[in-house]
Coordinates of N, CA, C and O in Angstrom, one line a residue:
M1 N 0.9 -1.1 -0.1 CA -0.2 0.0 0.0 C 0.8 1.1 0.1 O 0.6 2.2 -0.6
T2 N 2.0 1.3 1.1 CA 2.6 2.4 0.9 C 3.7 2.8 -0.3 O 3.8 3.7 -0.7
Y3 N 4.0 1.4 -1.1 CA 4.8 1.6 -2.4 C 3.8 2.1 -3.5 O 4.4 3.2 -4.0
Q4 N 2.5 1.8 -3.4 CA 1.7 2.2 -4.5 C 1.6 3.8 -4.2 O 1.4 4.7 -5.0
T5 N 1.5 4.2 -3.2 CA 1.4 5.8 -2.4 C 2.6 6.4 -3.1 O 2.5 7.4 -3.6
N6 N 3.7 5.7 -2.9 CA 5.0 6.8 -2.9 C 5.4 6.5 -4.6 O 5.8 7.6 -5.1
S7 N 4.9 5.5 -5.1 CA 5.5 5.3 -6.7 C 4.2 6.1 -7.5 O 4.8 6.3 -8.6
G8 N 3.3 5.9 -7.0 CA 2.1 6.4 -7.8 C 1.5 5.4 -8.6 O 0.5 5.9 -9.6
E9 N 2.0 4.5 -8.8 CA 1.4 3.2 -9.8 C 0.3 2.4 -8.8 O 0.5 2.3 -7.5
K10 N -0.6 2.2 -9.6 CA -1.8 1.7 -9.5 C -1.6 0.1 -9.4 O -1.8 -0.3 -10.4
L11 N -1.5 -0.4 -8.3 CA -1.1 -1.7 -8.1 C -2.4 -2.5 -7.9 O -2.7 -3.9 -8.5
W12 N -3.3 -1.8 -7.2 CA -4.7 -2.7 -6.9 C -5.7 -2.1 -7.7 O -5.9 -0.7 -7.6
D13 N -6.8 -2.7 -8.2 CA -7.9 -2.2 -8.7 C -8.8 -1.6 -7.5 O -8.5 -1.8 -6.5
A14 N -10.1 -1.1 -7.7 CA -11.1 -0.7 -6.7 C -11.7 -2.1 -6.2 O -12.0 -1.9 -4.7
K15 N -11.7 -3.5 -7.0 CA -12.2 -4.2 -6.3 C -11.2 -4.7 -4.9 O -11.6 -5.2 -3.9
H16 N -10.0 -4.7 -5.4 CA -9.3 -5.2 -4.3 C -9.1 -4.0 -3.2 O -8.6 -4.4 -2.0
E17 N -9.0 -2.8 -3.6 CA -9.3 -1.7 -2.5 C -10.3 -2.1 -1.5 O -10.3 -2.0 -0.3
S18 N -11.6 -2.2 -1.8 CA -12.9 -2.5 -1.0 C -12.5 -3.8 -0.5 O -13.1 -3.6 0.8
L19 N -12.0 -4.9 -0.6 CA -11.3 -5.7 -0.2 C -10.6 -5.5 0.9 O -10.5 -6.1 2.1
S20 N -9.4 -4.8 1.0 CA -8.8 -4.4 1.8 C -9.2 -3.5 2.9 O -8.8 -3.7 4.2
V21 N -10.3 -2.6 2.7 CA -11.0 -1.7 3.6 C -11.9 -2.9 4.5 O -12.1 -2.7 5.6
E22 N -12.4 -3.8 3.7 CA -13.3 -4.6 4.6 C -12.4 -5.4 5.4 O -12.8 -5.8 6.5
I23 N -11.2 -6.1 5.0 CA -10.4 -6.9 5.9 C -10.3 -5.8 7.4 O -9.9 -6.4 8.4
E24 N -9.8 -4.7 6.8 CA -9.4 -3.6 8.1 C -10.5 -3.5 9.1 O -10.7 -3.4 10.2
R25 N -12.0 -3.3 8.4 CA -13.2 -3.4 9.4 C -13.4 -4.6 10.1 O -13.6 -4.6 11.1
L26 N -13.1 -5.6 9.4 CA -13.6 -7.1 10.2 C -12.5 -7.2 11.5 O -12.5 -7.6 12.2
K27 N -11.0 -6.7 11.1 CA -9.8 -6.9 12.1 C -10.4 -6.0 13.6 O -10.3 -6.7 14.3
K28 N -11.1 -4.9 12.8 CA -11.4 -4.0 14.0 C -12.6 -4.5 14.8 O -12.5 -4.5 16.1
E29 N -13.6 -5.1 14.0 CA -14.5 -5.7 14.5 C -14.3 -6.8 15.5 O -14.6 -7.1 16.8
N30 N -13.3 -7.5 15.1 CA -12.8 -8.7 15.8 C -12.0 -8.3 17.2 O -12.4 -8.8 18.3
D31 N -11.3 -7.4 17.1 CA -10.6 -6.5 18.1 C -11.8 -6.3 19.3 O -11.7 -6.4 20.3
N32 N -12.7 -5.5 18.9 CA -13.9 -4.9 19.7 C -14.5 -6.1 20.3 O -14.7 -6.2 21.3
M33 N -14.8 -7.1 19.6 CA -15.5 -8.5 20.3 C -14.5 -9.1 21.2 O -15.1 -9.4 22.4
H34 N -13.1 -9.2 21.2 CA -12.2 -9.6 22.1 C -12.4 -8.7 23.3 O -12.0 -9.3 24.5
I35 N -12.4 -7.0 23.2 CA -12.2 -6.7 24.3 C -13.9 -6.5 24.9 O -13.6 -6.6 26.1
E36 N -15.0 -6.7 24.3 CA -16.1 -6.9 24.9 C -15.9 -8.4 25.7 O -16.6 -8.4 26.6
L37 N -15.7 -9.3 25.1 CA -15.5 -10.8 25.6 C -14.7 -10.6 27.0 O -15.1 -11.2 28.1
R38 N -13.7 -9.9 27.1 CA -12.8 -9.8 28.4 C -13.3 -8.9 29.3 O -13.6 -9.3 30.4
H39 N -14.3 -8.2 28.9 CA -15.3 -7.3 29.9 C -16.2 -8.2 30.3 O -16.6 -8.2 31.4
L40 N -17.0 -9.2 29.6 CA -17.7 -9.9 30.0 C -17.1 -10.8 31.1 O -17.9 -11.5 31.9
K41 N -16.0 -11.1 30.9 CA -15.2 -12.3 31.8 C -14.9 -11.5 33.0 O -14.2 -11.9 34.0
G42 N -14.8 -10.3 33.2 CA -14.5 -9.3 34.4 C -13.2 -8.8 34.1 O -12.5 -8.3 35.0
E43 N -12.7 -9.0 33.0 CA -11.2 -8.6 32.9 C -11.3 -6.9 32.4 O -12.2 -6.7 31.6
D44 N -10.4 -6.2 32.6 CA -10.1 -4.7 31.8 C -11.5 -4.1 32.4 O -11.7 -3.2 31.3
L45 N -11.9 -3.9 33.4 CA -13.3 -3.2 33.4 C -12.7 -2.0 34.2 O -13.5 -0.8 33.9
N46 N -11.6 -1.6 34.5 CA -11.5 -0.4 35.0 C -11.3 0.6 33.9 O -11.3 2.0 34.4
S47 N -11.2 0.3 33.1 CA -10.8 1.1 31.8 C -12.3 1.8 31.2 O -12.5 2.4 30.2
L48 N -13.5 1.0 31.8 CA -14.7 1.6 31.2 C -15.2 2.6 32.1 O -15.1 2.6 33.3
Y49 N -16.3 3.4 31.4 CA -16.8 4.3 32.0 C -18.4 3.7 32.7 O -18.4 2.7 32.0
P50 N -19.2 4.1 33.7 CA -20.2 3.8 34.1 C -20.9 3.4 33.3 O -22.0 2.5 33.1
K51 N -21.2 4.1 32.4 CA -22.4 4.2 31.2 C -22.1 2.6 30.5 O -23.0 2.0 29.7
E52 N -20.8 2.5 30.2 CA -20.3 1.4 29.5 C -20.6 0.2 30.4 O -20.7 -1.1 29.9
L53 N -20.8 0.4 31.8 CA -20.7 -1.0 32.6 C -22.3 -1.4 32.7 O -22.6 -2.7 32.9
I54 N -23.3 -0.6 32.5 CA -24.3 -0.9 32.5 C -25.0 -2.0 31.9 O -25.6 -2.8 32.0
P55 N -24.7 -1.9 30.3 CA -25.1 -3.1 29.5 C -24.6 -4.4 29.9 O -25.2 -5.5 29.8
I56 N -23.1 -4.3 30.3 CA -22.3 -5.4 30.6 C -23.2 -6.1 32.1 O -23.4 -7.2 32.1
E57 N -23.9 -5.3 32.9 CA -24.2 -5.7 34.0 C -25.6 -6.2 33.7 O -25.9 -7.1 34.3
E58 N -26.2 -5.8 32.8 CA -27.8 -6.4 32.7 C -27.4 -7.6 31.6 O -28.1 -8.3 31.8
A59 N -26.4 -7.7 30.9 CA -26.1 -9.1 30.2 C -25.7 -10.1 31.3 O -26.3 -11.4 31.2
L60 N -25.1 -9.7 32.3 CA -24.7 -10.7 33.2 C -25.8 -11.0 34.2 O -26.2 -12.2 34.3
Q61 N -26.9 -9.8 34.4 CA -28.0 -10.2 35.4 C -29.2 -11.2 34.4 O -29.5 -12.1 35.2
I62 N -29.0 -10.9 33.2 CA -30.1 -11.8 32.4 C -29.4 -13.4 32.2 O -30.0 -14.2 32.4
G63 N -28.0 -13.4 32.2 CA -27.3 -14.6 32.3 C -27.7 -15.6 33.6 O -27.7 -16.7 33.3
L64 N -27.3 -14.6 34.5 CA -27.6 -15.2 35.8 C -29.3 -15.5 36.2 O -29.3 -16.7 36.7
T65 N -30.2 -15.1 35.5 CA -31.2 -15.4 35.9 C -31.6 -16.7 35.1 O -32.4 -17.4 35.4
S66 N -31.1 -16.7 33.8 CA -31.4 -17.7 32.9 C -30.4 -19.1 33.7 O -31.5 -19.9 33.7
V67 N -29.5 -19.2 34.4 CA -28.9 -20.1 34.9 C -29.7 -20.5 36.1 O -29.8 -21.7 36.3
R68 N -30.3 -19.6 36.8 CA -31.1 -19.7 37.9 C -32.3 -20.6 37.7 O -32.6 -21.4 38.1
E69 N -32.8 -20.3 36.5 CA -33.9 -20.8 36.0 C -33.8 -22.2 35.4 O -34.5 -23.2 35.7
K70 N -32.8 -22.4 34.9 CA -32.1 -23.7 34.5 C -32.0 -24.8 35.5 O -32.4 -26.0 35.8
Q71 N -31.3 -24.2 36.6 CA -30.9 -25.0 37.9 C -32.1 -25.5 38.6 O -32.3 -26.3 39.0
M72 N -33.3 -24.5 38.4 CA -34.5 -24.7 39.2 C -35.1 -26.0 38.3 O -35.9 -26.8 39.0
E73 N -35.3 -25.8 37.1 CA -35.8 -26.8 36.5 C -34.9 -28.1 36.6 O -35.7 -29.3 36.6
I74 N -33.9 -28.2 36.7 CA -33.1 -29.5 37.0 C -33.3 -29.9 38.4 O -33.6 -31.0 38.4
W75 N -33.2 -29.0 39.1 CA -33.7 -29.5 40.5 C -35.5 -30.3 40.6 O -35.6 -31.2 41.4
K76 N -36.3 -29.4 39.9 CA -37.8 -30.0 40.1 C -37.5 -31.4 39.2 O -38.3 -32.4 39.6
M77 N -36.8 -31.6 38.3 CA -37.0 -32.6 37.6 C -36.4 -34.0 38.6 O -36.7 -34.9 38.5
H78 N -35.1 -33.6 38.9 CA -34.7 -34.5 40.2 C -35.6 -34.8 41.1 O -35.5 -36.1 41.5
K79 N -36.5 -34.1 41.7 CA -37.3 -34.4 42.7 C -38.2 -35.2 41.9 O -38.8 -36.1 42.7
K80 N -38.6 -34.8 40.9 CA -39.8 -35.8 40.1 C -39.3 -37.4 40.1 O -40.2 -38.1 40.2
N81 N -37.8 -37.4 39.6 CA -37.1 -38.4 39.5 C -37.4 -39.2 40.7 O -37.7 -40.6 40.9
E82 N -36.9 -38.4 42.0 CA -37.0 -39.2 43.2 C -38.3 -39.7 43.4 O -38.4 -40.9 44.0
K83 N -39.5 -38.9 43.3 CA -40.6 -39.6 43.3 C -41.1 -40.7 42.8 O -41.5 -41.7 43.3
F84 N -40.7 -40.7 41.6 CA -40.9 -41.8 40.7 C -40.2 -43.1 41.2 O -40.8 -44.3 40.9
L85 N -38.8 -42.8 41.7 CA -38.1 -44.0 42.1 C -38.8 -44.5 43.3 O -39.1 -45.9 43.5
E86 N -39.3 -43.8 44.1 CA -39.9 -44.2 45.6 C -41.2 -44.8 45.2 O -41.5 -46.0 45.7
E87 N -42.0 -44.4 44.4 CA -43.3 -45.2 43.8 C -43.0 -46.2 43.2 O -43.7 -47.3 43.3
N88 N -41.8 -46.5 42.4 CA -41.7 -47.7 41.6 C -41.2 -48.9 42.7 O -41.4 -49.8 42.7
K89 N -40.4 -48.2 44.1 CA -40.0 -49.1 45.2 C -41.1 -49.6 45.6 O -41.4 -50.5 46.1
Q90 N -42.2 -48.6 46.0 CA -43.6 -49.3 46.5 C -44.3 -50.1 45.7 O -44.9 -51.0 46.4
L91 N -44.2 -49.9 44.3 CA -45.2 -51.0 43.6 C -44.3 -52.1 43.4 O -45.1 -53.3 43.5
T92 N -42.9 -52.1 43.5 CA -42.0 -53.5 43.3 C -42.5 -54.4 44.9 O -42.7 -55.4 44.7
Y93 N -42.6 -53.4 45.6 CA -42.9 -54.1 47.1 C -44.4 -54.6 47.2 O -44.3 -55.9 47.5
M94 N -45.3 -54.0 46.6 CA -46.4 -54.5 46.6 C -46.9 -55.6 45.4 O -47.5 -56.6 45.8
L95 N -46.0 -55.9 44.4 CA -46.0 -56.7 43.5 C -45.7 -58.0 44.3 O -46.0 -59.0 44.2
L96 N -44.3 -57.9 44.9 CA -43.5 -59.2 46.0 C -44.4 -59.6 47.0 O -44.9 -60.6 47.2
T97 N -45.5 -58.7 47.4 CA -46.4 -58.9 48.6 C -47.7 -59.8 48.0 O -47.9 -60.8 48.6
Y98 N -47.8 -59.5 46.7 CA -49.2 -60.3 46.1 C -48.6 -61.7 45.6 O -49.5 -62.3 45.2
Q99 N -47.4 -61.7 45.4 CA -47.1 -62.8 44.6 C -46.5 -64.0 45.7 O -46.2 -65.3 45.4
L100 N -46.7 -63.6 47.0 CA -46.2 -64.5 48.3 C -47.4 -65.7 48.3 O -48.5 -65.8 47.8
D101 N -47.1 -66.8 48.7 CA -47.9 -67.9 48.8 C -48.9 -67.5 49.9 O -48.6 -66.9 50.9
P102 N -50.0 -67.7 49.6 CA -51.0 -67.1 50.6 C -50.9 -67.4 52.0 O -51.2 -66.6 52.8
K103 N -50.5 -68.8 52.2 CA -50.5 -69.4 53.6 C -49.5 -68.6 54.4 O -49.6 -68.1 55.4
W104 N -48.3 -68.2 53.7 CA -47.0 -67.7 54.2 C -47.5 -66.4 54.5 O -47.0 -65.6 55.6
R105 N -47.9 -65.9 53.8 CA -48.4 -64.2 53.5 C -49.2 -63.9 54.9 O -49.2 -63.2 55.5
N106 N -50.3 -64.7 55.1 CA -51.2 -64.7 56.1 C -50.6 -65.0 57.6 O -50.9 -64.2 58.5
E107 N -49.7 -65.9 57.5 CA -48.6 -66.0 58.7 C -47.7 -64.7 59.1 O -47.8 -64.5 60.3
C108 N -47.4 -64.2 57.9 CA -46.4 -63.0 58.3 C -47.2 -62.2 59.0 O -46.8 -61.1 59.7
L109 N -48.5 -61.9 58.1 CA -49.2 -60.6 58.6 C -49.7 -60.9 60.0 O -50.1 -60.1 61.0
S110 N -50.1 -62.1 60.5 CA -50.6 -62.7 61.7 C -49.7 -62.2 62.9 O -49.7 -61.8 63.9
F111 N -48.4 -62.8 62.3 CA -47.2 -62.4 63.1 C -47.1 -60.9 63.7 O -46.7 -60.6 64.7
A112 N -46.8 -60.2 62.4 CA -46.6 -59.0 62.6 C -47.7 -58.0 63.2 O -47.5 -57.1 64.2
N113 N -49.3 -58.6 63.3 CA -50.1 -57.8 64.0 C -50.0 -58.3 65.4 O -50.2 -57.4 66.2
S114 N -49.5 -59.5 65.7 CA -49.4 -59.8 67.5 C -48.2 -59.0 67.5 O -48.2 -58.2 68.9
K115 N -47.2 -58.7 67.1 CA -45.9 -57.9 67.5 C -46.7 -56.5 67.8 O -46.1 -55.8 68.8
W116 N -47.5 -55.9 66.8 CA -48.0 -54.5 66.9 C -48.9 -54.5 68.0 O -48.7 -53.6 68.6
R117 N -49.8 -55.5 68.4 CA -50.7 -55.3 69.3 C -49.8 -55.4 70.9 O -50.1 -54.7 71.9
Q118 N -48.5 -56.4 70.6 CA -47.8 -56.5 72.0 C -47.0 -54.9 72.2 O -47.1 -54.5 73.3
Y119 N -46.5 -54.3 71.2 CA -46.1 -53.0 71.2 C -46.9 -52.0 71.9 O -46.5 -51.3 72.6
K120 N -48.0 -52.1 71.3 CA -49.1 -51.0 71.9 C -49.6 -51.2 73.3 O -49.7 -50.2 74.0
T121 N -49.7 -52.6 73.9 CA -49.9 -52.8 75.0 C -48.8 -52.5 75.9 O -48.7 -51.9 77.3
H122 N -47.6 -52.6 75.4 CA -46.2 -52.2 76.1 C -46.2 -50.7 76.2 O -46.0 -50.1 77.4
L123 N -46.8 -49.7 75.4 CA -46.8 -48.4 75.6 C -47.9 -48.2 76.4 O -47.7 -47.0 77.3
T124 N -49.1 -48.7 76.4 CA -49.9 -48.3 76.9 C -49.7 -48.6 78.8 O -49.9 -47.5 79.7
K125 N -49.2 -49.9 78.9 CA -48.7 -50.3 80.3 C -47.5 -49.4 81.0 O -47.5 -49.2 82.0
T126 N -46.5 -48.9 79.9 CA -45.4 -48.2 80.6 C -45.5 -46.7 80.4 O -45.2 -46.4 81.4
F127 N -46.4 -46.2 79.8 CA -46.1 -44.8 79.6 C -47.5 -44.2 79.8 O -47.7 -43.1 80.3
I128 N -48.7 -44.7 79.3 CA -50.2 -44.3 79.6 C -50.6 -44.5 81.0 O -51.1 -43.4 81.7
Q129 N -50.8 -45.8 81.1 CA -51.4 -45.9 82.8 C -50.9 -45.3 83.8 O -51.5 -44.7 84.7
P130 N -49.3 -45.4 83.7 CA -48.8 -44.9 85.3 C -49.0 -43.3 85.0 O -48.7 -42.6 86.4
N131 N -49.0 -42.6 83.9 CA -49.3 -41.1 84.0 C -50.5 -40.9 83.7 O -50.8 -39.6 83.1
R132 N -51.5 -41.4 83.7 CA -52.8 -41.1 83.4 C -53.2 -39.7 84.2 O -54.4 -39.0 83.4
N133 N -52.7 -39.5 85.2 CA -53.3 -38.1 85.7 C -52.2 -37.1 85.6 O -52.2 -35.9 86.2
N134 N -51.1 -37.3 84.7 CA -50.1 -36.4 84.7 C -50.1 -35.8 83.0 O -49.4 -36.7 82.3
L135 N -51.0 -35.0 82.6 CA -51.0 -34.8 81.1 C -49.7 -34.4 80.4 O -49.6 -34.3 79.3
K136 N -49.1 -33.6 81.5 CA -47.8 -32.6 80.9 C -46.9 -33.9 80.2 O -46.2 -33.5 79.3
L137 N -46.7 -35.1 80.7 CA -46.1 -36.1 80.7 C -46.5 -37.0 79.7 O -45.8 -37.5 78.5
L138 N -48.0 -37.1 79.3 CA -48.5 -37.8 78.1 C -48.6 -37.2 77.0 O -48.6 -37.7 76.0
N139 N -48.2 -35.7 77.1 CA -48.1 -34.9 76.0 C -46.8 -35.3 75.3 O -46.4 -34.9 74.2
K140 N -45.8 -35.7 75.8 CA -44.6 -36.2 75.3 C -44.3 -37.6 74.7 O -44.9 -38.3 75.1
V141 N -43.9 -37.3 73.7 CA -43.5 -38.7 73.1 C -42.4 -39.3 73.9 O -41.4 -38.7 73.9
P142 N -42.5 -40.5 74.1 CA -41.6 -41.2 74.8 C -40.0 -41.3 74.3 O -40.1 -41.7 73.1
Q143 N -39.0 -41.0 75.0 CA -37.8 -41.3 74.1 C -37.6 -42.6 73.7 O -37.9 -43.5 74.3
G144 N -36.8 -42.7 72.4 CA -36.4 -44.1 71.8 C -37.6 -44.9 71.1 O -37.2 -45.8 70.6
H145 N -38.6 -44.0 71.1 CA -39.7 -44.7 70.1 C -39.8 -43.8 68.9 O -40.0 -42.3 69.0
C146 N -39.9 -43.9 67.9 CA -40.0 -43.3 66.6 C -41.6 -43.3 66.4 O -41.9 -43.7 65.5
I147 N -42.3 -42.3 67.1 CA -43.5 -42.0 66.9 C -43.8 -40.7 66.6 O -43.1 -39.7 67.4
S148 N -44.3 -40.1 65.7 CA -44.4 -38.8 65.4 C -45.4 -38.0 66.6 O -46.2 -38.8 67.5
P149 N -45.2 -36.7 66.8 CA -46.0 -36.0 68.1 C -47.5 -36.1 67.8 O -48.2 -36.6 68.6
G150 N -48.2 -36.1 66.8 CA -49.2 -36.4 66.2 C -50.1 -37.8 66.4 O -51.2 -38.0 66.8
D151 N -49.1 -38.9 66.2 CA -49.5 -40.1 66.2 C -49.6 -40.6 67.7 O -50.5 -41.6 68.2
W152 N -48.7 -40.1 68.3 CA -48.4 -40.4 70.1 C -49.7 -39.6 70.6 O -50.5 -40.2 71.2
S153 N -50.2 -38.3 69.9 CA -51.3 -37.6 70.9 C -52.4 -38.7 70.1 O -53.5 -39.0 71.3
S154 N -52.8 -39.1 69.0 CA -54.0 -39.8 68.9 C -54.0 -41.3 69.5 O -54.7 -41.9 70.3
F155 N -52.6 -41.8 69.7 CA -52.8 -42.8 70.6 C -53.0 -42.8 72.0 O -53.8 -43.5 72.6
V156 N -52.8 -41.7 72.4 CA -52.7 -41.3 73.9 C -54.4 -41.1 74.0 O -55.1 -41.7 75.0
I157 N -54.9 -40.3 73.5 CA -56.4 -40.1 73.5 C -57.2 -41.5 73.2 O -58.3 -41.6 73.9
N158 N -57.0 -42.1 72.2 CA -57.5 -43.5 71.9 C -57.5 -44.4 73.3 O -58.5 -44.8 74.1
R159 N -56.2 -44.2 74.0 CA -56.0 -45.3 75.0 C -56.6 -44.7 76.3 O -56.9 -45.4 77.4
M160 N -56.7 -43.4 76.4 CA -57.6 -42.8 77.5 C -59.2 -42.8 77.6 O -59.7 -42.2 78.3
S161 N -59.4 -43.1 76.3 CA -61.0 -42.9 76.1 C -61.7 -43.9 76.8 O -61.4 -45.0 77.5
E162 N -62.9 -43.6 77.3 CA -64.0 -44.5 78.2 C -64.1 -45.8 77.5 O -64.2 -46.8 78.0
D163 N -64.3 -45.8 75.9 CA -64.4 -47.0 75.2 C -63.4 -48.0 75.5 O -63.6 -49.2 75.7
F164 N -62.1 -47.5 75.3 CA -60.9 -48.3 75.6 C -61.0 -48.9 77.0 O -60.8 -50.0 77.3
I165 N -61.0 -48.0 78.1 CA -60.9 -48.2 79.4 C -62.2 -49.3 79.8 O -61.9 -50.5 80.3
Y166 N -63.4 -49.3 79.0 CA -64.4 -50.3 78.9 C -64.0 -51.5 78.6 O -64.2 -52.4 79.2
C167 N -63.3 -51.6 77.5 CA -62.8 -52.8 77.1 C -62.0 -53.5 77.9 O -61.7 -54.6 77.9
I168 N -61.2 -52.9 78.5 CA -60.1 -53.4 79.2 C -60.6 -54.1 80.5 O -60.1 -55.3 80.9
V169 N -61.7 -53.4 80.9 CA -62.0 -53.7 82.5 C -63.1 -55.1 82.1 O -63.2 -55.7 82.9
F170 N -63.9 -54.9 81.3 CA -65.1 -56.0 81.0 C -64.6 -57.1 79.9 O -65.4 -58.0 79.7
F171 N -63.3 -57.1 79.5 CA -63.0 -58.1 78.4 C -61.8 -58.7 78.8 O -60.7 -58.6 78.8

């Protein structure tokens, strides 16, 4: 280009000149994009004026919102997947339960029922009857027993009812 200017000879025609101008424009655009990318990465921000920081901040805020929405979507899918896995476990359990030999199944259920009755009797004799006049103690779930407060409250109410006491006395 400088040879052409100094010598006065035209080496390039207009088509080549426009291509040269286009190449220079693309180089500048590429440099500007690199600068903008560095700014978005958080580099070279000290050289910017507050007006120039606002669009970058807005772009980052939009990106952050998008990432959070995607994160929430993934979390919801994960929870839904956990729910399906739990449901699958329950259905598998039910399937196995119904495939048992009926005699063996009935014996197992009878044994479990017997143990459950023994456990309820133990709770009644150990915690409810000795404390039937102390409502403060009856409101507390006994330590070492995995019973929710609501279930314990219902159990105590049932065991303190007149119908239950009547059954104990007369049967």
